[in-house]
CSV table of C-alpha atoms in Angstrom, one decimal:
chain,number,residue,atom,x,y,z
A,1,MET,CA,-17.2,-29.8,30.1
A,2,SER,CA,-14.9,-27.0,31.4
A,3,ASP,CA,-13.8,-26.4,27.8
A,4,LEU,CA,-17.4,-25.9,26.7
A,5,HIS,CA,-17.9,-23.3,29.5
A,6,THR,CA,-14.6,-21.6,28.5
A,7,ILE,CA,-15.6,-21.3,24.9
A,8,LYS,CA,-19.1,-20.2,25.8
A,9,ARG,CA,-17.7,-17.3,28.0
A,10,ARG,CA,-15.3,-16.3,25.2
A,11,ILE,CA,-18.1,-16.2,22.7
A,12,ASP,CA,-20.2,-13.9,25.0
A,13,SER,CA,-17.1,-11.8,25.6
A,14,VAL,CA,-16.3,-11.3,21.8
A,15,GLY,CA,-20.1,-10.6,21.3
A,16,ASP,CA,-20.0,-7.8,24.0
A,17,THR,CA,-17.0,-6.2,22.4
A,18,ARG,CA,-18.7,-6.4,19.0
A,19,LYS,CA,-21.5,-4.4,20.4
A,20,ILE,CA,-19.1,-1.7,21.5
A,21,THR,CA,-17.3,-1.5,18.2
A,22,ASN,CA,-20.6,-1.4,16.3
A,23,ALA,CA,-21.9,1.5,18.5
A,24,MET,CA,-18.5,3.4,17.8
A,25,TYR,CA,-19.1,2.8,14.1
A,26,LEU,CA,-22.6,4.3,14.1
A,27,ILE,CA,-21.5,7.3,16.3
A,28,SER,CA,-18.5,8.1,14.0
A,29,SER,CA,-20.8,7.9,11.0
A,30,ALA,CA,-23.3,10.3,12.5
A,31,LYS,CA,-20.5,12.8,13.6
A,32,MET,CA,-18.9,12.7,10.2
A,33,ARG,CA,-22.2,13.5,8.4
A,34,LYS,CA,-22.8,16.4,10.7
A,35,ALA,CA,-19.3,17.9,10.3
A,36,LYS,CA,-19.5,17.6,6.5
A,37,ALA,CA,-22.8,19.4,6.5
A,38,ASP,CA,-21.4,22.3,8.5
A,39,LEU,CA,-18.4,22.6,6.3
A,40,ASP,CA,-20.6,22.6,3.1
A,41,ARG,CA,-22.6,25.4,4.5
A,42,THR,CA,-19.6,27.6,5.2
A,43,ARG,CA,-17.4,26.7,2.3
A,44,PRO,CA,-19.0,29.1,-0.2
A,45,TYR,CA,-17.9,32.2,1.7
A,46,PHE,CA,-14.3,31.1,1.8
A,47,GLU,CA,-14.4,30.1,-1.8
A,48,ALA,CA,-15.5,33.7,-2.5
A,49,THR,CA,-12.6,35.0,-0.5
A,50,ARG,CA,-10.2,33.0,-2.5
A,51,THR,CA,-11.8,34.2,-5.7
A,52,GLU,CA,-11.3,37.8,-4.6
A,53,ILE,CA,-7.6,37.1,-4.1
A,54,LYS,CA,-7.4,35.7,-7.6
A,55,ARG,CA,-8.9,39.0,-8.8
A,56,ILE,CA,-6.2,41.0,-7.2
A,57,PHE,CA,-3.6,39.0,-9.0
A,58,ARG,CA,-5.5,39.6,-12.3
A,59,SER,CA,-5.8,43.3,-11.9
A,60,GLY,CA,-2.8,43.9,-13.9
A,61,GLU,CA,0.2,44.9,-11.7
A,62,LEU,CA,1.0,42.3,-9.1
A,63,PRO,CA,1.2,43.7,-5.7
A,64,GLU,CA,4.2,43.2,-3.4
A,65,SER,CA,3.2,41.7,-0.1
A,66,ARG,CA,4.7,39.8,2.8
A,67,TYR,CA,2.1,37.1,2.3
A,68,MET,CA,3.7,36.2,-1.1
A,69,TYR,CA,7.1,34.9,-2.2
A,70,PRO,CA,9.3,37.7,-3.7
A,71,LEU,CA,9.0,38.3,-7.4
A,72,ASP,CA,12.5,36.7,-7.6
A,73,GLU,CA,11.6,33.1,-7.2
A,74,ASN,CA,15.1,32.2,-6.2
A,75,GLU,CA,14.9,34.4,-3.1
A,76,LYS,CA,13.5,31.9,-0.6
A,77,PRO,CA,12.2,33.0,2.9
A,78,GLU,CA,14.4,31.7,5.6
A,79,GLY,CA,13.9,31.5,9.4
A,80,THR,CA,11.6,29.8,11.9
A,81,PHE,CA,8.7,27.8,10.5
A,82,ALA,CA,5.4,27.6,12.3
A,83,CYS,CA,3.4,24.4,11.9
A,84,LEU,CA,-0.2,23.8,13.0
A,85,LEU,CA,-0.5,20.1,13.6
A,86,ILE,CA,-4.0,18.7,13.7
A,87,THR,CA,-4.6,15.3,15.3
A,88,GLY,CA,-7.3,13.5,17.1
A,89,ASP,CA,-8.0,13.2,20.8
A,90,LYS,CA,-8.3,9.4,20.8
A,91,GLY,CA,-6.8,6.3,19.2
A,92,LEU,CA,-8.9,3.4,17.7
A,93,ALA,CA,-8.7,5.1,14.3
A,94,GLY,CA,-6.2,3.0,12.4
A,95,ALA,CA,-3.2,4.9,11.2
A,96,TYR,CA,-4.9,8.3,11.1
A,97,ASN,CA,-2.8,10.0,13.7
A,98,TYR,CA,0.5,8.3,12.8
A,99,ASN,CA,0.1,9.4,9.2
A,100,VAL,CA,-0.4,13.1,9.8
A,101,ILE,CA,2.4,13.2,12.4
A,102,LYS,CA,4.8,11.5,10.0
A,103,LYS,CA,3.8,14.0,7.3
A,104,ALA,CA,4.4,16.9,9.7
A,105,GLU,CA,7.9,15.6,10.4
A,106,GLU,CA,8.9,16.1,6.8
A,107,LEU,CA,9.5,19.8,7.9
A,108,HIS,CA,12.7,18.7,9.6
A,109,SER,CA,14.2,18.1,6.2
A,110,TYR,CA,14.4,22.0,5.6
A,111,GLY,CA,16.9,22.2,8.6
A,112,CYS,CA,15.0,25.2,10.1
A,113,PRO,CA,13.6,25.7,13.6
A,114,ILE,CA,10.0,24.8,13.9
A,115,ALA,CA,7.4,26.4,16.3
A,116,TRP,CA,4.8,23.7,17.0
A,117,TYR,CA,1.1,24.6,17.4
A,118,VAL,CA,-1.0,21.6,18.2
A,119,VAL,CA,-4.7,20.7,18.1
A,120,GLY,CA,-5.6,17.2,19.5
A,121,GLU,CA,-4.5,15.3,22.6
A,122,TYR,CA,-2.8,12.6,20.6
A,123,GLY,CA,-0.3,15.1,19.0
A,124,ARG,CA,0.2,16.8,22.2
A,125,HIS,CA,1.0,13.5,24.0
A,126,LEU,CA,3.4,12.2,21.3
A,127,LEU,CA,5.4,15.5,20.8
A,128,THR,CA,5.8,15.8,24.6
A,129,GLN,CA,6.9,12.1,24.8
A,130,ARG,CA,9.6,12.9,22.2
A,131,GLY,CA,10.8,15.9,24.1
A,132,VAL,CA,9.7,18.4,21.4
A,133,ASN,CA,8.9,21.9,22.7
A,134,ILE,CA,5.4,23.0,21.9
A,135,GLU,CA,4.9,26.7,21.2
A,136,ARG,CA,1.2,26.6,22.0
A,137,SER,CA,-1.2,23.7,22.7
A,138,PHE,CA,-4.8,24.6,22.0
A,139,ALA,CA,-6.7,23.1,25.0
A,140,TYR,CA,-10.0,22.6,23.3
A,141,THR,CA,-10.9,19.3,21.8
A,142,ALA,CA,-10.4,18.4,18.2
A,143,GLN,CA,-13.9,16.7,18.3
A,144,ASN,CA,-15.7,20.0,18.0
A,145,PRO,CA,-14.3,22.2,15.2
A,146,THR,CA,-15.8,25.6,15.1
A,147,MET,CA,-15.3,28.8,13.1
A,148,ARG,CA,-14.7,30.8,16.3
A,149,ARG,CA,-11.8,28.4,17.3
A,150,ALA,CA,-10.3,28.7,13.7
A,151,ARG,CA,-10.2,32.5,14.0
A,152,GLU,CA,-8.3,32.2,17.3
A,153,ILE,CA,-5.7,30.0,15.8
A,154,GLY,CA,-5.5,32.0,12.7
A,155,ASP,CA,-5.1,35.3,14.7
A,156,ILE,CA,-2.3,33.8,16.7
A,157,LEU,CA,-0.4,32.4,13.7
A,158,LEU,CA,-0.9,35.5,11.6
A,159,GLU,CA,0.2,37.8,14.5
A,160,GLY,CA,3.5,35.7,14.7
A,161,PHE,CA,4.0,36.0,11.0
A,162,ASN,CA,3.3,39.8,10.7
A,163,ALA,CA,5.8,40.3,13.7
A,164,GLY,CA,8.4,38.6,11.7
A,165,ARG,CA,8.8,35.6,14.1
A,166,PHE,CA,7.9,33.2,11.4
A,167,ALA,CA,9.1,33.0,7.8
A,168,LYS,CA,6.5,30.4,6.8
A,169,ILE,CA,3.3,28.9,8.3
A,170,TYR,CA,2.5,25.2,7.5
A,171,VAL,CA,-0.6,23.2,8.4
A,172,ALA,CA,-0.4,19.4,8.8
A,173,TYR,CA,-3.9,17.9,8.5
A,174,THR,CA,-5.7,15.0,6.9
A,175,ASP,CA,-7.8,15.7,3.8
A,176,MET,CA,-10.8,13.4,3.1
A,177,GLN,CA,-11.0,12.8,-0.7
A,178,GLY,CA,-14.1,10.8,-1.4
A,179,MET,CA,-13.7,7.4,0.5
A,180,TYR,CA,-9.9,8.1,0.9
A,181,ASP,CA,-7.9,10.0,3.5
A,182,GLU,CA,-4.7,11.7,2.7
A,183,ALA,CA,-2.3,13.4,5.1
A,184,ARG,CA,-1.2,16.7,3.8
A,185,LEU,CA,1.5,19.3,4.8
A,186,THR,CA,0.4,22.6,3.2
A,187,ARG,CA,2.2,25.9,3.2
A,188,LEU,CA,-0.4,28.4,4.2
A,189,ILE,CA,1.7,31.5,3.8
A,190,PRO,CA,3.6,32.9,2.1
A,191,PHE,CA,2.3,31.5,-1.1
A,192,HIS,CA,3.3,31.6,-4.8
A,193,ARG,CA,1.4,33.7,-7.2
A,194,SER,CA,1.0,30.7,-9.2
A,195,GLN,CA,-1.4,29.3,-6.6
A,196,PHE,CA,-4.0,32.1,-7.7
A,197,GLY,CA,-3.1,32.1,-11.4
A,198,TYR,CA,-5.3,31.3,-14.3
A,199,ALA,CA,-6.6,27.7,-14.6
A,200,PRO,CA,-6.0,25.7,-17.8
A,201,GLY,CA,-8.3,27.1,-20.5
A,202,GLU,CA,-9.5,30.0,-18.2
A,203,LYS,CA,-9.6,33.3,-20.1
A,204,PRO,CA,-8.0,36.5,-18.6
A,205,VAL,CA,-10.4,39.3,-17.5
A,206,ALA,CA,-11.3,41.7,-20.2
A,207,ARG,CA,-10.9,44.8,-17.8
A,208,PRO,CA,-8.7,45.3,-15.0
A,209,PHE,CA,-10.2,45.5,-11.5
A,210,GLU,CA,-9.8,48.8,-9.6
A,211,TYR,CA,-9.0,48.6,-5.8
A,212,SER,CA,-9.1,51.3,-3.3
A,213,PRO,CA,-7.0,52.4,-1.7
A,214,SER,CA,-4.6,49.8,-3.3
A,215,PRO,CA,-4.4,46.0,-4.1
A,216,GLU,CA,-1.9,45.7,-1.3
A,217,LYS,CA,-4.2,47.1,1.3
A,218,VAL,CA,-7.1,45.0,0.1
A,219,LEU,CA,-5.0,41.8,0.2
A,220,GLN,CA,-3.9,42.7,3.7
A,221,SER,CA,-7.5,43.1,4.9
A,222,ILE,CA,-8.8,39.9,3.5
A,223,MET,CA,-5.9,37.6,4.5
A,224,PRO,CA,-7.3,37.0,8.0
A,225,ALA,CA,-10.6,35.7,6.6
A,226,TYR,CA,-8.7,33.5,4.1
A,227,ILE,CA,-6.3,32.0,6.7
A,228,SER,CA,-9.3,31.4,9.1
A,229,GLY,CA,-11.3,29.8,6.4
A,230,PHE,CA,-8.3,27.4,5.5
A,231,ILE,CA,-7.7,26.4,9.1
A,232,TYR,CA,-11.5,25.8,9.6
A,233,SER,CA,-11.7,23.7,6.5
A,234,ALA,CA,-8.6,21.8,7.8
A,235,LEU,CA,-10.1,21.2,11.2
A,236,VAL,CA,-13.3,19.9,9.7
A,237,ASP,CA,-11.6,17.8,7.1
A,238,SER,CA,-9.3,16.3,9.8
A,239,PHE,CA,-12.3,15.6,12.0
A,240,CYS,CA,-14.2,13.9,9.1
A,241,SER,CA,-11.2,11.9,8.2
A,242,GLU,CA,-10.8,10.8,11.9
A,243,GLN,CA,-14.3,9.6,12.0
A,244,HIS,CA,-13.9,7.9,8.7
A,245,ALA,CA,-10.7,6.1,9.8
A,246,ARG,CA,-12.5,5.1,13.0
A,247,MET,CA,-15.5,3.7,11.0
A,248,THR,CA,-13.1,1.7,8.8
A,249,ALA,CA,-11.2,0.4,12.0
A,250,MET,CA,-14.4,-0.5,13.8
A,251,LYS,CA,-15.9,-2.3,10.7
A,252,ALA,CA,-12.8,-4.3,10.4
A,253,ALA,CA,-13.1,-5.0,14.1
A,254,ASN,CA,-16.8,-6.1,13.6
A,255,ASP,CA,-15.8,-8.3,10.7
A,256,SER,CA,-13.0,-10.0,12.8
A,257,ALA,CA,-15.3,-10.5,15.7
A,258,GLU,CA,-17.9,-12.2,13.5
A,259,GLU,CA,-15.3,-14.5,12.1
A,260,LEU,CA,-14.0,-15.3,15.6
A,261,ILE,CA,-17.5,-15.9,16.9
A,262,ALA,CA,-18.3,-18.2,13.9
A,263,ARG,CA,-15.0,-20.2,14.5
A,264,LEU,CA,-15.8,-20.5,18.2
A,265,ARG,CA,-19.3,-21.7,17.7
A,266,GLY,CA,-18.0,-24.3,15.4
A,267,GLU,CA,-15.5,-25.4,18.0
A,268,TYR,CA,-18.3,-25.3,20.7
A,269,ASN,CA,-20.6,-27.4,18.6
A,270,ARG,CA,-17.9,-29.8,17.8
A,271,LEU,CA,-17.1,-30.3,21.4
A,272,ARG,CA,-20.7,-30.4,22.5
A,273,GLN,CA,-21.3,-33.1,19.9
A,274,ALA,CA,-18.3,-35.0,21.0
A,275,ALA,CA,-19.5,-34.9,24.6
A,276,ILE,CA,-23.0,-36.0,23.7
A,277,THR,CA,-21.6,-38.9,21.6
A,278,GLN,CA,-19.4,-40.0,24.5
A,279,GLU,CA,-22.4,-39.9,26.9
A,280,ILE,CA,-24.5,-42.1,24.5
A,281,THR,CA,-21.6,-44.5,24.1
A,282,GLU,CA,-21.3,-44.7,27.9
A,283,ILE,CA,-24.9,-45.3,28.3
A,284,ALA,CA,-25.0,-47.9,25.5
A,285,ALA,CA,-21.9,-49.7,27.0
A,286,GLY,CA,-23.6,-49.7,30.5
A,287,ALA,CA,-26.8,-51.0,29.0
A,288,ARG,CA,-25.0,-53.8,27.3
A,289,ALA,CA,-23.1,-54.7,30.4
A,290,ARG,CA,-26.2,-54.8,32.5
A,291,GLY,CA,-27.9,-57.0,29.9
A,292,LYS,CA,-25.0,-59.5,30.0
A,293,GLU,CA,-25.2,-59.5,33.9
A,294,GLU,CA,-28.9,-60.3,33.8
A,295,GLU,CA,-28.5,-63.1,31.3
A,296,GLN,CA,-26.0,-64.7,33.6
């Protein structure tokens, strides 16, 4: 009988855990839908900013700018790299945090010093645990990406780049592509002119654009908006990917819990039936023994 009580308690315990994982699944689903809606509302502005940068490159004479690789492609910028690492604040999201951190560590292959800027408690804890010096840890949570925070991060990184402290700025984040999540390490600046070139089949502009006072000045003025927009998109994409990864992990946990409960219930029913059969056998044996005693 004690085995029956043990199995019953375990069924109840697994059932309570399943309620928690199911609630986390529903919460993550709601958060992801809200974040994607916020990103969809702001994306057109930043797409327009990127379009203006393209127009600058199509204006005829390509401007020289610190935000671009030199015209001589063999002349590579060297120096300290800045990397914005975007992770989550919590676990229970499968391999989400591990994948983006592993992707960011690819920067070590360049052999250059790295200044780490971190969003997310998980990334802060892991880098600190490994003895990695963090240049700046943004205290606010990764669970609430906003445009204001993206501007703050962008201003700090851009200030270091303009001051010559950084040769390149990278962003390590997770991009959500449909139902799949992919960890990315993207060089934010400087960028190649080919990034803003013509798409296949796209026709060049018929008339060159005129910029005042110069294409270089216009490019310099819109770069903060472009960088803030990219960082905001990376923050929201990472947040959506984290929620999607947590939904997947919680669904797997729910499925495993249901399988375990079904197996435990089968075991419970088997033991219960065996106990009932044993009781019936004992009663029948006792009745037969009593009948023999009465006959004698």
